[in-house]
Coordinates of C-alpha atoms (C1' of nucleotides) in Angstrom, one line a residue:
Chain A
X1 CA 201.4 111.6 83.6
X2 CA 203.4 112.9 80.9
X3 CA 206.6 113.0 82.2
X4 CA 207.3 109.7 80.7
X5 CA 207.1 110.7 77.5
X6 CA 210.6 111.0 76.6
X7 CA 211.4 107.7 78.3
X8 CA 209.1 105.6 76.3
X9 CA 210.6 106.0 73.2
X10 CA 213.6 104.1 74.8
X11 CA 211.3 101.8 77.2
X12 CA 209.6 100.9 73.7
X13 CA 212.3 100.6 71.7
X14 CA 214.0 98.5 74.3
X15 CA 211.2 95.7 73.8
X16 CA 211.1 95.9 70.2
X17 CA 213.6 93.2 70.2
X18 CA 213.6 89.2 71.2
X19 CA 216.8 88.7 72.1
X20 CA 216.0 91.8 75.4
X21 CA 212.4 90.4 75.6
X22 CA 214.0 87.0 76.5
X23 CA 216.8 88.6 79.0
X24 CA 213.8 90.6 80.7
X25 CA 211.5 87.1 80.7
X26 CA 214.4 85.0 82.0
X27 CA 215.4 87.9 84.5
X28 CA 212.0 87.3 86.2
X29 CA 213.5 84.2 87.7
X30 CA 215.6 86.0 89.4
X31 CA 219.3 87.6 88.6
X32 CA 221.7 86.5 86.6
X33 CA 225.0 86.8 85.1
X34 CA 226.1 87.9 81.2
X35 CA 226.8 84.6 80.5
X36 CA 224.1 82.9 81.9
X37 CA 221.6 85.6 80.3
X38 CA 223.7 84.7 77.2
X39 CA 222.9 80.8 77.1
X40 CA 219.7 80.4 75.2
X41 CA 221.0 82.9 72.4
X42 CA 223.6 82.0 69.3
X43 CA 225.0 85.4 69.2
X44 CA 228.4 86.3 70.4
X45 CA 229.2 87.8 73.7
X46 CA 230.0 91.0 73.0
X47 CA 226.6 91.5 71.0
X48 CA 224.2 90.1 74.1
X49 CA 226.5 92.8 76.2
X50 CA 225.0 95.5 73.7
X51 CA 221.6 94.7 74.3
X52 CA 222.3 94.5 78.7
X53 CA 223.9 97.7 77.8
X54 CA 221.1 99.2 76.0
X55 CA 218.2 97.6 78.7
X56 CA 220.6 99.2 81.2
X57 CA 220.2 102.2 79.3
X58 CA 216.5 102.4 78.9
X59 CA 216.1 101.4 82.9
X60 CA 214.2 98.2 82.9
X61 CA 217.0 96.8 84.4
X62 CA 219.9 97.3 86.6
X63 CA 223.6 95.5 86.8
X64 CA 226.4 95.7 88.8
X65 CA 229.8 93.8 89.3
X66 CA 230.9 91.1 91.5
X67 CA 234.2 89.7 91.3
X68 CA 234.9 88.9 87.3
X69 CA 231.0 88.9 86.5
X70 CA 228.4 91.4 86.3
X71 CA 225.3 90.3 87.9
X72 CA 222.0 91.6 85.7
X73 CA 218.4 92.4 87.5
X74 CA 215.1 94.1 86.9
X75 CA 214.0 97.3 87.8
X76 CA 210.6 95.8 88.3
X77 CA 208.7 99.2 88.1
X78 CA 210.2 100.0 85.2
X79 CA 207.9 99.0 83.0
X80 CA 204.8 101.3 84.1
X81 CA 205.4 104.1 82.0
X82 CA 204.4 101.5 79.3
X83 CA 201.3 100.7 81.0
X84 CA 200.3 104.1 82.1
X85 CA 200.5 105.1 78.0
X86 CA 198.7 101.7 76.9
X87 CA 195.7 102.7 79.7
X88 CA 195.5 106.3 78.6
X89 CA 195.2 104.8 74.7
X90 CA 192.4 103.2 76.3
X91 CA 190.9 105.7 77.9
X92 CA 191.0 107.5 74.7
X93 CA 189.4 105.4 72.6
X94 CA 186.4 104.7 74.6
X95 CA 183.6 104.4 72.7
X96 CA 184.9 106.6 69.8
X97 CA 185.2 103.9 67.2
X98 CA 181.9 103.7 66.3
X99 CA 182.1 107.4 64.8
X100 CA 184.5 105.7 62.1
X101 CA 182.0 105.2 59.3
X102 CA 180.0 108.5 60.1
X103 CA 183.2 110.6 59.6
X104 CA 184.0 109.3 56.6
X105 CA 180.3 109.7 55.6
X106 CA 180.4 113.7 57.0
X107 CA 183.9 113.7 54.5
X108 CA 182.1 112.2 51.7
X109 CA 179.1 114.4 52.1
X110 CA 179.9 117.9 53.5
X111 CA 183.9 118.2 52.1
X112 CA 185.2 121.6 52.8
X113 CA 181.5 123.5 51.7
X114 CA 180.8 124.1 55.7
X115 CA 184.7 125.2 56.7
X116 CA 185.2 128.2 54.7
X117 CA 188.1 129.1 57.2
X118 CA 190.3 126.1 57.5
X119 CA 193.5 125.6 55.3
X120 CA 196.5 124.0 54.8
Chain B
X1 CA 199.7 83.0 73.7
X2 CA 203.0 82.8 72.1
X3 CA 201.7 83.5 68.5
X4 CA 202.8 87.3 68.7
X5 CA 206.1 87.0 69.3
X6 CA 207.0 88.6 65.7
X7 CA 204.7 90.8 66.2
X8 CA 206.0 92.0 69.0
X9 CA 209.0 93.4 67.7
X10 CA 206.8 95.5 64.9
X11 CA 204.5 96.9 67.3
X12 CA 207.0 97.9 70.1
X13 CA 209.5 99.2 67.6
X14 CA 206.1 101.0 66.3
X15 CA 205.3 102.7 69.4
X16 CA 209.2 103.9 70.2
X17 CA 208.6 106.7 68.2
X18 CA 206.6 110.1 69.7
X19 CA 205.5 111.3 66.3
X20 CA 204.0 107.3 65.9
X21 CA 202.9 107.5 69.0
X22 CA 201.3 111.2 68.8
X23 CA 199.6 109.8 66.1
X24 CA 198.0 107.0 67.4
X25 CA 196.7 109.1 70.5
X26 CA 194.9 111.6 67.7
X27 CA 193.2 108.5 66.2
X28 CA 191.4 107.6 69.2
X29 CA 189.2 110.6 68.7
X30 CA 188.6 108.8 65.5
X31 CA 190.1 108.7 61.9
X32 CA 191.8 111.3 60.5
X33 CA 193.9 112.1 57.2
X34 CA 197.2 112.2 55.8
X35 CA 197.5 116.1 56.3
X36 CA 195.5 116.5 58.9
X37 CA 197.6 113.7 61.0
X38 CA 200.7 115.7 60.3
X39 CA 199.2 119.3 61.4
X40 CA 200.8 119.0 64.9
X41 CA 204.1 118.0 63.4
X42 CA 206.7 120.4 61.7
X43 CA 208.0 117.5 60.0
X44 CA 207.5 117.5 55.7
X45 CA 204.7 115.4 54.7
X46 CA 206.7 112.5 53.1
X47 CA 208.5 111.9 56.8
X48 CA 205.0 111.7 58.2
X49 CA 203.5 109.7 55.3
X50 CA 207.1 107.0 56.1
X51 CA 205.5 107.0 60.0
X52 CA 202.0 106.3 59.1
X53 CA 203.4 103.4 56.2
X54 CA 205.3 101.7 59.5
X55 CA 202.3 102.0 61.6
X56 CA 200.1 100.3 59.4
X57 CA 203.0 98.0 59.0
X58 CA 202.8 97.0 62.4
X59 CA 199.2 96.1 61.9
X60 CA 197.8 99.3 64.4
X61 CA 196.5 101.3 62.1
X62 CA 194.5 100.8 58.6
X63 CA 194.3 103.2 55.6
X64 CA 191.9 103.9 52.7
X65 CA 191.2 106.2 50.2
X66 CA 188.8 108.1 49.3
X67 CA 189.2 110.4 46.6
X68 CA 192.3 112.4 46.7
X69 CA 193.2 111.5 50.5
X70 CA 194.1 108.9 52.9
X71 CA 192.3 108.4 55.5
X72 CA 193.5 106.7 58.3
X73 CA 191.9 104.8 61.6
X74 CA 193.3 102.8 64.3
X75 CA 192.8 98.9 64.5
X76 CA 191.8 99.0 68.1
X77 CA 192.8 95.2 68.6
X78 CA 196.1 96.1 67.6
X79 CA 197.9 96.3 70.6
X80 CA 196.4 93.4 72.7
X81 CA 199.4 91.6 72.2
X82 CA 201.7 94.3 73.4
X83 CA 199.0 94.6 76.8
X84 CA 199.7 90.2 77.2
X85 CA 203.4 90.6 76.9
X86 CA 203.4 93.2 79.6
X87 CA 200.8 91.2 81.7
X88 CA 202.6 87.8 81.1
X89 CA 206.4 89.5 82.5
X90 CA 203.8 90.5 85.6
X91 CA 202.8 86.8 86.3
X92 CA 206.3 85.6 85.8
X93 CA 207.6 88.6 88.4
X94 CA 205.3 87.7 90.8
X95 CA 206.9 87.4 94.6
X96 CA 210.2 86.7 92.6
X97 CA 212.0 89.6 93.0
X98 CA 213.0 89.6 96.9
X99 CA 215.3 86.3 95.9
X100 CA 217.6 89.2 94.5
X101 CA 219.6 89.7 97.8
X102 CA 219.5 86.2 98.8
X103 CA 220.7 85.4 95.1
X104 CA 224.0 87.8 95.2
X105 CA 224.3 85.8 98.7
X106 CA 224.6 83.0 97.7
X107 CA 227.0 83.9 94.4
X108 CA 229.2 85.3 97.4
X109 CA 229.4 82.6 99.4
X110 CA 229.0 79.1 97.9
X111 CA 230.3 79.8 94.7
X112 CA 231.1 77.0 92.6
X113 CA 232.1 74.6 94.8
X114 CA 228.7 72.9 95.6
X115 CA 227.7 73.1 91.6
X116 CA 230.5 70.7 90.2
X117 CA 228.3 70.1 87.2
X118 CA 227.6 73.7 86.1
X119 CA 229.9 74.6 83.2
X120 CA 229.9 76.6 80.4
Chain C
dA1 C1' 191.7 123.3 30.4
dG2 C1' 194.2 125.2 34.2
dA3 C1' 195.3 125.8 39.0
dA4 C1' 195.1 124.3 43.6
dT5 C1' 195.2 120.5 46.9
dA6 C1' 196.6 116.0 48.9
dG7 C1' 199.5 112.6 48.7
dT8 C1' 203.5 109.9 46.8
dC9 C1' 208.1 108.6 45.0
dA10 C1' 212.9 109.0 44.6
dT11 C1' 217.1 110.5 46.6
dC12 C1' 220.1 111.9 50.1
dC13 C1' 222.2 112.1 54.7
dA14 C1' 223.4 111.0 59.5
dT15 C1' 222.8 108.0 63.0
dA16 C1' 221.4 103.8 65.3
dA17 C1' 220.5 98.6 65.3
dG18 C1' 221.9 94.2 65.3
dG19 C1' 225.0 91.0 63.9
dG20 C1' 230.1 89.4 63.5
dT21 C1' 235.5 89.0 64.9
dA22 C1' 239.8 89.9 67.3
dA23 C1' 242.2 91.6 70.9
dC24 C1' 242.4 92.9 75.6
dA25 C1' 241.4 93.5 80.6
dA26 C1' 240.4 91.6 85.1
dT27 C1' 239.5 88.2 88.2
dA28 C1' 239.7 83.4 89.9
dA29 C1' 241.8 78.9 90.1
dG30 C1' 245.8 75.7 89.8
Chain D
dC1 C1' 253.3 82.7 88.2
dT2 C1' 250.4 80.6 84.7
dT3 C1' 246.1 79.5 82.9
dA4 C1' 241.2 79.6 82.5
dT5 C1' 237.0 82.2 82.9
dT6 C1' 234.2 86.3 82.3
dG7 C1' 233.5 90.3 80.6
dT8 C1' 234.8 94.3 77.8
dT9 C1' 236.5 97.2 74.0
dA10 C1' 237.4 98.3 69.4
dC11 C1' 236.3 97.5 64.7
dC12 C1' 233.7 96.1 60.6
dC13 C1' 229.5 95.2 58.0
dT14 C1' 224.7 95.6 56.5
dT15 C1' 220.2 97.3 57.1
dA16 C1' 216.8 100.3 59.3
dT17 C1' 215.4 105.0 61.2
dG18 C1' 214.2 109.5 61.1
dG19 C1' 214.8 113.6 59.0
dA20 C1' 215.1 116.7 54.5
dT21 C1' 214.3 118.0 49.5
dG22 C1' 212.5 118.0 44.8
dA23 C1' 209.8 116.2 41.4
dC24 C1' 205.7 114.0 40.3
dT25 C1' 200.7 111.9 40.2
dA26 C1' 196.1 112.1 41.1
dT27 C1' 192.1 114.4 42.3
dT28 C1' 189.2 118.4 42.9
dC29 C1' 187.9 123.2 42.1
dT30 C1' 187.0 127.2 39.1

DNA sequence: AGAATAGTCATCCATAAGGGTAACAATAAG
DNA sequence: CTTATTGTTACCCTTATGGATGACTATTCT
């Protein structure tokens, strides 16, 4: 469960952006073309190919050529790396925020009196 | 449900990052400072200090200080919107994706000629 | 007061993002 | 063959990222 690790930073960064957030919501209908996916959006061609190119890239989806267009799909699984890290934050978390106020009590109080050996 | 959207961008661009997200995994175990945040990192402080600014950017984190450090603690709420997105593109995948074959099919064979109004 | 610690600010650098335009395939239609 | 459509490549520009360094502030310790 930590093989995805270097993967995310591109799933991630792949969805930091409307413009691919839209492409991957409209994709959900079903395929469709570069020009089609380009409708809703003002920019230019060439810049909506940049971001098919960089969802390509970051696997949440899939495209391949038929005749003069390039159909565009999901990868549907894709997206479970993203999941799998948002459960295990979770997971983490459980019931460990409520120790917020006493650590920074235990910093205010103890400091470094009790933890002779730890530096830098 | 659609009030995130800018959000969206901050907090996935946030989490595209394993430093960002190595950080936020050592704040589930509750709040931590500056220097200690950076320990597992061989990264110089003001690199790490530019990660945690972004984070609390993004609205997942909080800071404070007390005394001479900065502590920092997670805003567990922070990433409900991120969990939504994912959840909504779920809903709106939902029995859609074996139209993909039938889809190219049709692209194949019917073409244009039945769409006369479908331009542009 | 003086020294150590924890963090911060200002630069710098290389690269990537995200937008634009112009020119150029390649395929399809007439 | 000629033209239109669809996509693609090559640049350009501006801003953001992610790293590094050096100098500096603010607090705490002695």
């Amino acid at each position: 469960m930590d093989d995805y690790s270097e993967n995310l930073d591109l799933l991630f960064g792949a969805l930091s952006d409307p413009t691919r957030r839209g492409i991957l919501s409209r994709l959900c209908q079903g395929p469709a073309s570069v020009g089609e996916l380009k409708e809703p959006f003002l920019m230019a061609l060439p810049n909506l190919l940049k971001h098919i190119r960089l969802l390509e890239n970051s696997g949440l989806i899939e495209t391949q050529k038929y005749g003069r267009m390039r159909i565009c799909s999901l990868k549907p699984d894709a997206l479970i790396p993203t999941e799998k890290w948002l459960e295990e934050q979770h997971r983490l978390m459980e019931g460990r925020l409520d120790r917020m106020e006493a650590y920074i009590e235990t910093l205010k109080t103890t400091k470094a009196k009790e933890n002779p050996d730890e530096q830098t």
